mmCIF file of C-alpha atoms and ligand atoms in Angstrom:
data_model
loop_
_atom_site.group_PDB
_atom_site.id
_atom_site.type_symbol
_atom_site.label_atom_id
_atom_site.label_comp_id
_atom_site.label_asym_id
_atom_site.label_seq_id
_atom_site.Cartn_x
_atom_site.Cartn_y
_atom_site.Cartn_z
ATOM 1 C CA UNK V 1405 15.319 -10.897 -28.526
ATOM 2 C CA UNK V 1406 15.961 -7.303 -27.723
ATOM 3 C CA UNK V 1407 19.335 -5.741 -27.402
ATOM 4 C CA UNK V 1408 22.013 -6.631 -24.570
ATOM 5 C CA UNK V 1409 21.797 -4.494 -21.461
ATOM 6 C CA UNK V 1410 24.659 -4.224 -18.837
ATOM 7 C CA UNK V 1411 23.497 -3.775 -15.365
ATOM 8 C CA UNK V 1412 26.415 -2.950 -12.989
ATOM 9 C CA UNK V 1413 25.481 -3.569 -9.391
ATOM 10 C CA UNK V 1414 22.905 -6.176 -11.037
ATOM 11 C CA UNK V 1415 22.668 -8.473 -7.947
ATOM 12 C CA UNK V 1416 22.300 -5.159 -5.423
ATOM 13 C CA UNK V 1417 18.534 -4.334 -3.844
ATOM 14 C CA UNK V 1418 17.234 -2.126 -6.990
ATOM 15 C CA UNK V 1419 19.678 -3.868 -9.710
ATOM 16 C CA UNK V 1420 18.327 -7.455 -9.189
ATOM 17 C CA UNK V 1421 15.000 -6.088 -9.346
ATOM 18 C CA UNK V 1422 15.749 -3.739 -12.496
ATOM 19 C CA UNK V 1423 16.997 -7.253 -14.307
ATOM 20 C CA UNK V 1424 13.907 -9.168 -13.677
ATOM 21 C CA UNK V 1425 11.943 -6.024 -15.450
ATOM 22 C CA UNK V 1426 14.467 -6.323 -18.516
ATOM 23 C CA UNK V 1427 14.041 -9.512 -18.517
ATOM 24 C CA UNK V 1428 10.415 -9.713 -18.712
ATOM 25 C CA UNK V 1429 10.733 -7.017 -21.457
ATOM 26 C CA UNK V 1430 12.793 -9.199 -23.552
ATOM 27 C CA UNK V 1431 16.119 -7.554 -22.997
ATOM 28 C CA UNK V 1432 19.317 -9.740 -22.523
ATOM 29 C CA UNK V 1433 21.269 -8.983 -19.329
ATOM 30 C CA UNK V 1434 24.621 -9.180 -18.274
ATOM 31 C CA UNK V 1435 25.720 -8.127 -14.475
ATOM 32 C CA UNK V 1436 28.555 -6.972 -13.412
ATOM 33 C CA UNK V 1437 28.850 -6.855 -9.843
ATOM 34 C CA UNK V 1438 31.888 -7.724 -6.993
ATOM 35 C CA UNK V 1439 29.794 -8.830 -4.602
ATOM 36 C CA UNK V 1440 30.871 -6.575 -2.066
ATOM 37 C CA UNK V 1441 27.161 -5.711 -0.579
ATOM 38 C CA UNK V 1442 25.127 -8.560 -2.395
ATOM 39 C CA UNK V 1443 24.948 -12.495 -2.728
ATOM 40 C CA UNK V 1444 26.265 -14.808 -5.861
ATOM 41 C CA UNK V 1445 22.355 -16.791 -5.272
ATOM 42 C CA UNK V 1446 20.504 -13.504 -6.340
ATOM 43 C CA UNK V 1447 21.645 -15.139 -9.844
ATOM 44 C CA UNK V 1448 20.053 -18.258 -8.875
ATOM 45 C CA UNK V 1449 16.760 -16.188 -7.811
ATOM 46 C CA UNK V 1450 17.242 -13.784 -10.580
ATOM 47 C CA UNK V 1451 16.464 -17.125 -12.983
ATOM 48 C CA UNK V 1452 13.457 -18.565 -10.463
ATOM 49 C CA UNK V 1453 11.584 -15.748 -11.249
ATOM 50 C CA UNK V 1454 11.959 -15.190 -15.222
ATOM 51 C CA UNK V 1455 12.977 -18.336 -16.133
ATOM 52 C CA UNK V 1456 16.065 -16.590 -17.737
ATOM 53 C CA UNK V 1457 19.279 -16.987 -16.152
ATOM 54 C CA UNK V 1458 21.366 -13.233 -16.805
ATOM 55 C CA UNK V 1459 24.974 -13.739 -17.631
ATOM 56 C CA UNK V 1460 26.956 -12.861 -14.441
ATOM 57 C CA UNK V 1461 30.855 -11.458 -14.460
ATOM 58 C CA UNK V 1462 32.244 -11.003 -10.779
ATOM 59 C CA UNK V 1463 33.926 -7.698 -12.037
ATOM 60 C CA UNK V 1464 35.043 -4.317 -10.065
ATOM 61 C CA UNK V 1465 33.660 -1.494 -11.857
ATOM 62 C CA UNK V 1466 37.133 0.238 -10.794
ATOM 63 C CA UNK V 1467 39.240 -2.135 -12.874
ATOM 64 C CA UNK V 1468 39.080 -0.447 -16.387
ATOM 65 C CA UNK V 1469 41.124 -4.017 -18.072
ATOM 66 C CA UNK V 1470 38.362 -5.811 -16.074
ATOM 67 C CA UNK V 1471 35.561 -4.280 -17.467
ATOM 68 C CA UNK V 1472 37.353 -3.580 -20.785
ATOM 69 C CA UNK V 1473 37.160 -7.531 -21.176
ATOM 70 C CA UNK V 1474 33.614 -7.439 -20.559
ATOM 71 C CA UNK V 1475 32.441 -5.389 -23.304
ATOM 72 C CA UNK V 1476 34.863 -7.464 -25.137
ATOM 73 C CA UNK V 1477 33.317 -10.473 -24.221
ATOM 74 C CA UNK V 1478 29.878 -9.568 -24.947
ATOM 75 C CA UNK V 1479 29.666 -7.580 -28.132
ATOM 76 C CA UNK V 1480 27.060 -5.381 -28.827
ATOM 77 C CA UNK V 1481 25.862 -4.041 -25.471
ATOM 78 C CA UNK V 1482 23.470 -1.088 -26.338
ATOM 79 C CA UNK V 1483 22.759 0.461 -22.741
ATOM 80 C CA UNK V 1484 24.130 0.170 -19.551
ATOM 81 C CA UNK V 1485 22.390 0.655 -16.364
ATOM 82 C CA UNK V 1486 24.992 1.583 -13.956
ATOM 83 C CA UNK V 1487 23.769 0.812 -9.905
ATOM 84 C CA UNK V 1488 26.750 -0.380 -8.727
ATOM 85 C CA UNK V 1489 28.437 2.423 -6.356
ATOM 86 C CA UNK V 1490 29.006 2.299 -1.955
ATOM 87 C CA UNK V 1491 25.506 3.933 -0.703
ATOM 88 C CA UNK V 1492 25.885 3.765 3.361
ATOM 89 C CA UNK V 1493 25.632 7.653 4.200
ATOM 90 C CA UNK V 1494 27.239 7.531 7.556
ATOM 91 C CA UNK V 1495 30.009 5.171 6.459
ATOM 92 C CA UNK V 1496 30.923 7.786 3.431
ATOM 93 C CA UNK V 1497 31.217 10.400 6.184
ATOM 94 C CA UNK V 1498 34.207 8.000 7.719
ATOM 95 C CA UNK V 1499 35.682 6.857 4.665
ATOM 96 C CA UNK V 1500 35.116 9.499 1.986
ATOM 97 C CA UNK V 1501 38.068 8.545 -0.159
ATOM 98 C CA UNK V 1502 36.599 5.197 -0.450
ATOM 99 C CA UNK V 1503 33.242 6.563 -1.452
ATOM 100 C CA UNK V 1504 34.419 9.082 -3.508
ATOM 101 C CA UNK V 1505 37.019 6.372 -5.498
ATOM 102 C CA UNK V 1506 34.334 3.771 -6.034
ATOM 103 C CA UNK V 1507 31.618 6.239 -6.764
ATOM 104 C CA UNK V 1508 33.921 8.332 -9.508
ATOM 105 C CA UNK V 1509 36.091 6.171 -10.862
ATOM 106 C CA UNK V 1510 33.344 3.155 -11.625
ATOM 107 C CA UNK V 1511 31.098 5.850 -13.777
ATOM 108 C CA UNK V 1512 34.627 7.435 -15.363
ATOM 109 C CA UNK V 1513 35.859 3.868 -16.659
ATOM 110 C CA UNK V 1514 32.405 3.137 -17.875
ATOM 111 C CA UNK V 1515 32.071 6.533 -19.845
ATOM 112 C CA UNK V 1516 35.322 5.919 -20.981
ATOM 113 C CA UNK V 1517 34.707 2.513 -22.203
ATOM 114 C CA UNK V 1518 31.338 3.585 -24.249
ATOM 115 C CA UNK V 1519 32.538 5.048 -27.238
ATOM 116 C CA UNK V 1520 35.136 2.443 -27.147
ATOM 117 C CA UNK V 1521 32.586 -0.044 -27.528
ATOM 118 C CA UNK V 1522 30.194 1.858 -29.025
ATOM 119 C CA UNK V 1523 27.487 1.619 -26.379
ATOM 120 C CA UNK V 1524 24.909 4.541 -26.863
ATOM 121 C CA UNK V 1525 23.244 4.679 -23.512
ATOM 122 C CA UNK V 1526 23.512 5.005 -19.811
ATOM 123 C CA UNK V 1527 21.367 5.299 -17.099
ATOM 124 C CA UNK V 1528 22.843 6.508 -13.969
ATOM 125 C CA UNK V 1529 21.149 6.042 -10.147
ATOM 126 C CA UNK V 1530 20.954 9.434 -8.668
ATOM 127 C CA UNK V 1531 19.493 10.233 -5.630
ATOM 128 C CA UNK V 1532 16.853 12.881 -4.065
ATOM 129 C CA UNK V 1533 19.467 13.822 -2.011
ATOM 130 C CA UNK V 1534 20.898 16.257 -4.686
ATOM 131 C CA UNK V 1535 17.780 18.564 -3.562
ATOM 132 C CA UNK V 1536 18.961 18.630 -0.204
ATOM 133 C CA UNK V 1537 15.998 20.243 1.848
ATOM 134 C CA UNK V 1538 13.609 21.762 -0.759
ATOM 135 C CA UNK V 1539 12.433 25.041 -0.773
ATOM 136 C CA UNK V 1540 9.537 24.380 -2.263
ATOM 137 C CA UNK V 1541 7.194 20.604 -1.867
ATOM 138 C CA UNK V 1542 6.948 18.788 -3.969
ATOM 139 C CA UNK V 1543 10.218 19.196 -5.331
ATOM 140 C CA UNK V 1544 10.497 19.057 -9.279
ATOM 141 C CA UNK V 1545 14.035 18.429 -11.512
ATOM 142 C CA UNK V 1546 14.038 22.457 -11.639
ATOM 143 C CA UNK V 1547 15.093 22.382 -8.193
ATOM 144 C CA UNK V 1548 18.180 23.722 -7.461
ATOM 145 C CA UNK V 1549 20.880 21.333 -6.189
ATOM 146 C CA UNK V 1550 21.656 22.134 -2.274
ATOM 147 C CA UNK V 1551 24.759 21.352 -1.260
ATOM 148 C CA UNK V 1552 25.465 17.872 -0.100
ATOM 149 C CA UNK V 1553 25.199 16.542 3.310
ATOM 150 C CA UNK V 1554 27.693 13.537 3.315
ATOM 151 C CA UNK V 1555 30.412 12.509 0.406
ATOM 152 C CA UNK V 1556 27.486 9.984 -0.541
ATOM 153 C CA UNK V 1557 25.403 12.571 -1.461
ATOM 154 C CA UNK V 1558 28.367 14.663 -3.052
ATOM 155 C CA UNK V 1559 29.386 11.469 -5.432
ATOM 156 C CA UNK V 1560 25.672 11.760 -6.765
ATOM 157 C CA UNK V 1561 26.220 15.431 -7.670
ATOM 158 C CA UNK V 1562 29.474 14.985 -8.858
ATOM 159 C CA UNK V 1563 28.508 12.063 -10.948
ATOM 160 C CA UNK V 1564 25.886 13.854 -12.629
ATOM 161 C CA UNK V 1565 28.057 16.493 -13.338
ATOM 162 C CA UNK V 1566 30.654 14.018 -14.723
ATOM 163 C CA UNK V 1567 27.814 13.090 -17.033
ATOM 164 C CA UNK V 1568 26.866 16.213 -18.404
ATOM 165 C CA UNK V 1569 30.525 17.809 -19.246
ATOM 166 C CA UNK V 1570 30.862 14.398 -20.994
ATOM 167 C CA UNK V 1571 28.436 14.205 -23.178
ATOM 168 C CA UNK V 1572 28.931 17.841 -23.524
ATOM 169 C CA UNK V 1573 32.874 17.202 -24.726
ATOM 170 C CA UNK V 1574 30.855 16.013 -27.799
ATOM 171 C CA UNK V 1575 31.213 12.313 -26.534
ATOM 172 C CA UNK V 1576 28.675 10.111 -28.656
ATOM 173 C CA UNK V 1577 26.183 9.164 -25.187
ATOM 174 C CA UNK V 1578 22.599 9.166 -23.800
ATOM 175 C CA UNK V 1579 22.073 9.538 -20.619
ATOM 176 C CA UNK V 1580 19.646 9.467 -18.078
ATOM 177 C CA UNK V 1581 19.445 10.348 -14.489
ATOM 178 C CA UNK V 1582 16.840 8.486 -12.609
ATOM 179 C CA UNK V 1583 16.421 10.759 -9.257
ATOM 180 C CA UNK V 1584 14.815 8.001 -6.689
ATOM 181 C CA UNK V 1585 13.539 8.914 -3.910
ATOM 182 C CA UNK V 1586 13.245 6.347 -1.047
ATOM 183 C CA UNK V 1587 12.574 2.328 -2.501
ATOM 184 C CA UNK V 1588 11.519 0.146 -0.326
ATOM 185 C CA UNK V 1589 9.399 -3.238 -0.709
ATOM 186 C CA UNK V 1590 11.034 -6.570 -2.469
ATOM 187 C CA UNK V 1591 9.506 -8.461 -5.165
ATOM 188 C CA UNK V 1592 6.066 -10.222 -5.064
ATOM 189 C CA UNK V 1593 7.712 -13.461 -5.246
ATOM 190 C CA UNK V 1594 10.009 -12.816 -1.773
ATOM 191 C CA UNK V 1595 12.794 -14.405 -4.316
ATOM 192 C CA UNK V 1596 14.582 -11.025 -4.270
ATOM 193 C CA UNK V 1597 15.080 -7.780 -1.526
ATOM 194 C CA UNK V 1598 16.663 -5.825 0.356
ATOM 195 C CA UNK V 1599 19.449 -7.600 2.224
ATOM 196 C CA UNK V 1600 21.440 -5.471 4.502
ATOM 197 C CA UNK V 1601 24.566 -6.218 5.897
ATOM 198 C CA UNK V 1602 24.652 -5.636 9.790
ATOM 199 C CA UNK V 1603 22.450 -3.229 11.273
ATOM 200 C CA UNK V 1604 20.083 -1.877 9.158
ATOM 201 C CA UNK V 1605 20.566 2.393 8.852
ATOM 202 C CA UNK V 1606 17.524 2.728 6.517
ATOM 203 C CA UNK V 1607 14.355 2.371 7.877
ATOM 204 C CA UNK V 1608 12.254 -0.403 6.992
ATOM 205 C CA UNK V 1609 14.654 -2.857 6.841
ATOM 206 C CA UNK V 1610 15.065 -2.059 10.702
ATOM 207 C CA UNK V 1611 11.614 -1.710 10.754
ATOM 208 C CA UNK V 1612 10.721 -5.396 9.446
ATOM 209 C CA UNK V 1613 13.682 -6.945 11.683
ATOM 210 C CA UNK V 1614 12.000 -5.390 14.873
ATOM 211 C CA UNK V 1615 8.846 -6.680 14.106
ATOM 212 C CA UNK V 1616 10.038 -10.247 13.571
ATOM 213 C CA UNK V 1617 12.360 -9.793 16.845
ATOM 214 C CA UNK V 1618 15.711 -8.980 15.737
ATOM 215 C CA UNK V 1619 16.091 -5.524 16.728
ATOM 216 C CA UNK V 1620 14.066 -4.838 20.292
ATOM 217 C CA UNK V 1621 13.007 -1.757 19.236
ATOM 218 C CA UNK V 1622 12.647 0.632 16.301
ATOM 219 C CA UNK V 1623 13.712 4.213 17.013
ATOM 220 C CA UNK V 1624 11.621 7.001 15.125
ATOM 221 C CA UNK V 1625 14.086 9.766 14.703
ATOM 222 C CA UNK V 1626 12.673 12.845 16.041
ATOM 223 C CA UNK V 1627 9.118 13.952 16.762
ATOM 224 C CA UNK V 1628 9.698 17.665 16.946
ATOM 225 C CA UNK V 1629 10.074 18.314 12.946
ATOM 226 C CA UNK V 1630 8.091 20.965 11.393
ATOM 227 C CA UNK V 1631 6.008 18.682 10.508
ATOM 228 C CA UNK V 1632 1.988 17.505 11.042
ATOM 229 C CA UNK V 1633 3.050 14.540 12.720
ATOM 230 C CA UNK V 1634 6.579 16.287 14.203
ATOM 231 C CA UNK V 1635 8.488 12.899 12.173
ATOM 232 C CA UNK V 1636 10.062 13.466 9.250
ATOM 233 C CA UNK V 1637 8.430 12.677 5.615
ATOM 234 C CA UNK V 1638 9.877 10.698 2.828
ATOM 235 C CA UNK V 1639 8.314 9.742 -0.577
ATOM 236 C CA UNK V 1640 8.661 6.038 -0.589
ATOM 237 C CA UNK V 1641 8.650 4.304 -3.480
ATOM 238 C CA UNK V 1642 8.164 0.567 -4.551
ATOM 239 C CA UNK V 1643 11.376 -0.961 -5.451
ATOM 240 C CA UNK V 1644 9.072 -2.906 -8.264
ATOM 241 C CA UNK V 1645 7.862 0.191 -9.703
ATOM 242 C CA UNK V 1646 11.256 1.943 -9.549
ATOM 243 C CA UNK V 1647 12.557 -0.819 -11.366
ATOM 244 C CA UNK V 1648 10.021 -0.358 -14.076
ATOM 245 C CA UNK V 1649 10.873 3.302 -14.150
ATOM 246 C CA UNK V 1650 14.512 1.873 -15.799
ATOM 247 C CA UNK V 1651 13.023 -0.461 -18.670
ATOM 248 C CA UNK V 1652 10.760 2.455 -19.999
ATOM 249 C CA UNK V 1653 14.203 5.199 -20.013
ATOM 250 C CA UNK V 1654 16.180 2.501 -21.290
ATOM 251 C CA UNK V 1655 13.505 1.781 -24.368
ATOM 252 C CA UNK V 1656 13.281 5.781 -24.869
ATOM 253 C CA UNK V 1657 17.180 6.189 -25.151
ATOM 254 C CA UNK V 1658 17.290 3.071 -27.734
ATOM 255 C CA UNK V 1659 14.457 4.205 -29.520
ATOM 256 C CA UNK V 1660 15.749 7.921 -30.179
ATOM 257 C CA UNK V 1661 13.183 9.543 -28.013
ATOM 258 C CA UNK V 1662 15.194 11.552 -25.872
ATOM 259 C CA UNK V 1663 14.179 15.546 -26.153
ATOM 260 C CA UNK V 1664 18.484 16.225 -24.771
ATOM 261 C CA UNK V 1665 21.495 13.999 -24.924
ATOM 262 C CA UNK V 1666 21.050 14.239 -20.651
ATOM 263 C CA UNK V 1667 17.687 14.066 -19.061
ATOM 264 C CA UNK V 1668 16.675 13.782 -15.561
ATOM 265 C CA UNK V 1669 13.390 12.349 -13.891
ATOM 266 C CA UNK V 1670 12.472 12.521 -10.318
ATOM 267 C CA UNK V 1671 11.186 8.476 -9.430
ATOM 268 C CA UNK V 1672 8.271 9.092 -6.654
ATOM 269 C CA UNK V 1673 4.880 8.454 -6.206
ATOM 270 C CA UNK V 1674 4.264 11.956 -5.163
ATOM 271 C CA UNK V 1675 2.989 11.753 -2.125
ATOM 272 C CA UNK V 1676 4.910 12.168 1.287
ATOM 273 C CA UNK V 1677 4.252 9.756 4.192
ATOM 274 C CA UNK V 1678 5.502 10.065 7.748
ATOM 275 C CA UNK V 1679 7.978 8.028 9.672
ATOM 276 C CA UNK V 1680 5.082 7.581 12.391
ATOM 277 C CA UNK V 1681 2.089 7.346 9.497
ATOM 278 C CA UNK V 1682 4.618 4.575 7.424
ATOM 279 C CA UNK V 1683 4.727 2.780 10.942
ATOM 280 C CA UNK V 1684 0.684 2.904 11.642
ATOM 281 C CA UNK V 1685 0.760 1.659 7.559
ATOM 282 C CA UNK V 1686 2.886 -1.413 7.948
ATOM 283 C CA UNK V 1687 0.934 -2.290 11.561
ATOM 284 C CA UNK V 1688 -2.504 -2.102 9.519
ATOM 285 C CA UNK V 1689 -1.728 -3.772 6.554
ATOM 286 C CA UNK V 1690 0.372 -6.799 7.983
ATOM 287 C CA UNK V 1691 -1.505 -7.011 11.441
ATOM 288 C CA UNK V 1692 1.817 -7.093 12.664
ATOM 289 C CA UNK V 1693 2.270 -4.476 16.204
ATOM 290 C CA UNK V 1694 5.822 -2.755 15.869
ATOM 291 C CA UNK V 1695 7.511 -1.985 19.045
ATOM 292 C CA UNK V 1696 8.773 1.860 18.436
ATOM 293 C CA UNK V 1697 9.861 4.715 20.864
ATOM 294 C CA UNK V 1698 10.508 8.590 19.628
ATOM 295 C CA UNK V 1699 14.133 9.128 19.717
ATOM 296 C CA UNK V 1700 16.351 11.976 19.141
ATOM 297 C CA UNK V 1701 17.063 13.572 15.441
ATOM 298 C CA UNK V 1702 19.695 11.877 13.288
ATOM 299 C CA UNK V 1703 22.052 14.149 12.260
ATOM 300 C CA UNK V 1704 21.834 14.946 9.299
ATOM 301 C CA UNK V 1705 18.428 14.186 8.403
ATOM 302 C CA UNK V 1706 16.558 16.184 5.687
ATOM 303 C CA UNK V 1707 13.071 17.348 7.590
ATOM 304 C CA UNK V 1708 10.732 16.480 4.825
ATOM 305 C CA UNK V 1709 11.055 15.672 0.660
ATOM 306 C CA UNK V 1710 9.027 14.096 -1.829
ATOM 307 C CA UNK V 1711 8.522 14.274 -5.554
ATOM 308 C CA UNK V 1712 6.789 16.083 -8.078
ATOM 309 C CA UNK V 1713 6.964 13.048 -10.471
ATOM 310 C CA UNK V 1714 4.354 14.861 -12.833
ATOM 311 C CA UNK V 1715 7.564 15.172 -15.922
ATOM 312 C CA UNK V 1716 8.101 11.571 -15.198
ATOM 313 C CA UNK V 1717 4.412 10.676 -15.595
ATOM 314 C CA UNK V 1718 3.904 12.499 -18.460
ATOM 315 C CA UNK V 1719 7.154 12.510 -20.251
ATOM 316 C CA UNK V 1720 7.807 8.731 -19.427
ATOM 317 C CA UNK V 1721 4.462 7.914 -19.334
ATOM 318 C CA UNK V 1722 5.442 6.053 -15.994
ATOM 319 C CA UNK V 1723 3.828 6.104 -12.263
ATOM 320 C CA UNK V 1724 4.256 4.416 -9.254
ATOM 321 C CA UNK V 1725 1.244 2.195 -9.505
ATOM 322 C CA UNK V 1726 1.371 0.039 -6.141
ATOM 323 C CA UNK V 1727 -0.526 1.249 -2.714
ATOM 324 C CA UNK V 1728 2.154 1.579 0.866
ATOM 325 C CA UNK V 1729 -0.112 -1.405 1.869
ATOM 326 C CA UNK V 1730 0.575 -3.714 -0.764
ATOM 327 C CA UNK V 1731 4.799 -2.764 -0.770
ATOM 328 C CA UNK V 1732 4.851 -3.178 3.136
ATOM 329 C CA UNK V 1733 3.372 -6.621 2.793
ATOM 330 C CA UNK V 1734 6.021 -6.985 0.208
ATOM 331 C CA UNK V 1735 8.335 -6.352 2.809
ATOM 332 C CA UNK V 1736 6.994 -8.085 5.561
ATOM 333 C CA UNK V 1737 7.005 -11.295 3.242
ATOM 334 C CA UNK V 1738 10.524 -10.600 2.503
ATOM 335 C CA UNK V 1739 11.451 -10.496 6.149
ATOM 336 C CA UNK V 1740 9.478 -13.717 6.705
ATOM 337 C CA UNK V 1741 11.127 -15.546 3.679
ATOM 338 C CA UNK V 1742 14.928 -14.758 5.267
ATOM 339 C CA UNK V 1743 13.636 -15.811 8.472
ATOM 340 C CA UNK V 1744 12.273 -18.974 6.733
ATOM 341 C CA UNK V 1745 16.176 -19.726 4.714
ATOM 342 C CA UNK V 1746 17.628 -18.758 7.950
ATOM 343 C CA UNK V 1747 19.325 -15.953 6.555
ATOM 344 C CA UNK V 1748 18.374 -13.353 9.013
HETATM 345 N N1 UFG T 1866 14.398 6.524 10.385
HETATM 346 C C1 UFG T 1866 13.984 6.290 11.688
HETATM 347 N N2 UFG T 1866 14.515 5.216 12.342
HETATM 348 C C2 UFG T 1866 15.414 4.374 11.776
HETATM 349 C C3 UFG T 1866 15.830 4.617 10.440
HETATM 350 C C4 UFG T 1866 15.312 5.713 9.774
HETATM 351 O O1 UFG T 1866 13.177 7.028 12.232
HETATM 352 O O2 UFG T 1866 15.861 3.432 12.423
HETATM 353 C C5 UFG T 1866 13.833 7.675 9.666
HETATM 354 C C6 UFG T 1866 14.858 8.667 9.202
HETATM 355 O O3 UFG T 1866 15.123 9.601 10.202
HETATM 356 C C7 UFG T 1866 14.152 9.262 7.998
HETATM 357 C C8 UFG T 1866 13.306 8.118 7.440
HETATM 358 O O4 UFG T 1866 13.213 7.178 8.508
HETATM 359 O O5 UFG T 1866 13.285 10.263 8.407
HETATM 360 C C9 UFG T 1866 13.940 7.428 6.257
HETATM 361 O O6 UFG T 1866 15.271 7.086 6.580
HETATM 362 P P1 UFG T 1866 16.159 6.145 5.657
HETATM 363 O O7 UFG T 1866 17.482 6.005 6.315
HETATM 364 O O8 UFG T 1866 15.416 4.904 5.319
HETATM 365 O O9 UFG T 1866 16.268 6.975 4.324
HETATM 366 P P2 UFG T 1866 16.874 8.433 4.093
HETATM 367 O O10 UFG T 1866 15.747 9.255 3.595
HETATM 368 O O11 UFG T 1866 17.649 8.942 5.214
HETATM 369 O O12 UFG T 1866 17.947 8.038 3.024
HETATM 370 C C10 UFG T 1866 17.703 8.177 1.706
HETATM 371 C C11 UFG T 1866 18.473 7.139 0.902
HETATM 372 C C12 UFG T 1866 19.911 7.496 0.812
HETATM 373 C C13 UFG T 1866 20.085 8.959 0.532
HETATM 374 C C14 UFG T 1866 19.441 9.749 1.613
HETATM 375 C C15 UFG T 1866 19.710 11.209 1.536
HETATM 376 O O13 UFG T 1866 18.343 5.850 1.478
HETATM 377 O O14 UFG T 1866 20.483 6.742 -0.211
HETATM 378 O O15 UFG T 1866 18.072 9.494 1.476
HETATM 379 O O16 UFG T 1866 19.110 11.898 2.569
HETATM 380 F F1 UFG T 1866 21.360 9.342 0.494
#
């Protein structure tokens, strides 16, 4: 058995998909999670798939005594893999106090409860939206950071900050940012996705729901972008994949292989699709037609971003391995297996 792993937000889109790949490494898990945007039965699928059920603690990440007990509980965590934070961009831009309270204070209690339990490693969720609109495409981690659009987007800066001047205090911790770009896709198995609550803001979650009738009609946000298409372009990335992209940082921070104490990896495939090419995509490989009309811009929207994963590749030895065909179908299947529980 390999070492213990805490995953916070370990029943969320990415995190249950990050525990299956620890899982299937050999790691032991334990989630913490307060089911505020995910479902107690991810556990329950979570086990279907490995064959492993994780330990599961229905903890806040803002109560410090909470999580205190945890690490208490379950001596000898090594790494933590910290997901859980509030991610709706438009809601931080109503409530940024709640954003910026969940999103700080969760990562402060855990840094402050490493050392105390002598846990080495972190890996933190960051975001392509530190880059803001690139200057230059693809973007690489030399990139400066743009200022950010929402308080979302500012808790990722301002968390990776947080981690830096920590560890830089001469605090005993490994960290590494994981810069994803856009995951989409849920597992082969259609055990575990993406399960939004309400209407769907990201885009192929509304995507799938229109094309099994939920939604009427998927808007495409603008067709006038500087652009080949005029739609904007995102590098999207399998959730499978991304999760992946966590086992092999976590095994380089436990095995010493770390070139700083911080290091940060853009998590793309590299290659930028349309909103209008992912559409034509997802109608070829699922045979499915997708009822879509050009809309105006969203505000806010970054015109076009995707990676330059090439330091991840090499450094990591990692890459996004699975074809847009094959992680639409994914989430087509996904769609299809909700419809089939009656969940959505
Ligand atoms: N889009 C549509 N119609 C929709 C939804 C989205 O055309 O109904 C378009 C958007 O305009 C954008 C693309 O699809 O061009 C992707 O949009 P998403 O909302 O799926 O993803 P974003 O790139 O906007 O969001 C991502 C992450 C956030 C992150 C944000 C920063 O999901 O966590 O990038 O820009 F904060």
């Amino acid at each position: 058995m390999k070492e213990r792993i805490l995953v916070t937000g370990g029943t969320g889109y990415i995190g249950s998909h990050t525990v299956v790949e620890l899982q299937n490494s050999g790691y032991e898990v334990i989630i913490v999670d307060n089911l505020s945007n995910s479902r107690a039965d991810v556990v329950d699928n979570i086990e279907k798939i490995t064959g492993i059920r994780p330990e599961f603690e229905q903890v806040d990440c803002l109560d410090y005594a909470g999580m205190d007990a945890v690490f208490t509980k379950y001596p000898g965590i090594k790494g933590i893999i910290h997901f859980a934070a509030s991610k709706a961009v438009g809601e931080s831009v109503q409530k940024p106090l709640l954003y910026y309270r969940n999103n700080l204070v969760s990562l402060i209690n855990l840094l402050e409860l490493m050392p105390k339990h002598n846990v080495p490693g972190i890996i933190f969720s960051s975001s392509c939206t530190v880059y803001g609109q690139p200057d230059k495409l693809p973007v690489t981690e030399e990139a400066p950071i743009k200022k950010a659009e929402s308080p979302y987007g500012n808790t990722k800066q301002i968390n990776e900050e947080i981690i830096r001047d920590t560890v830089a205090s001469g605090s005993p911790i490994h960290a590494i940012l994981l810069r994803y770009f856009n995951p989409i896709g849920a597992h082969p198995t259609a055990l575990i996705g993406e399960l939004p609550n309400g209407v769907p803001q990201n885009l192929i979650p509304y995507l799938t729901q229109t094309a099994i009738g939920i939604r009427e009609k998927l808007s495409v946000f603008g067709d006038d972008y500087n652009t080949p298409d005029g739609s904007c372009i995102r590098d999207y990335i399998y959730v499978v994949d991304l999760a992946k992209a966590h086992v092999i940082a976590m095994n380089r921070i436990l095995e010493n292989k770390q070139k700083d104490k911080v290091e940060v990896f853009n998590i793309g495939t590299g290659r930028g699709l349309s909103v209008l090419e992912l559409i034509h995509a997802f109608e070829s490989s699922t045979g499915v037609k997708l009822n879509y009309q050009i809309a105006g811009r969203r505000a806010g929207d970054i015109e076009q971003v995707w990676a330059d994963p090439s330091y991840a590749n090499n450094e990591l030895g990692w890459k996004a391995e699975t074809s847009i065909e094959e992680t639409l179908r994914s989430a087509w299947n996904w769609q299809l297996k909700l419809r089939e529980k009656g969940v959505q």
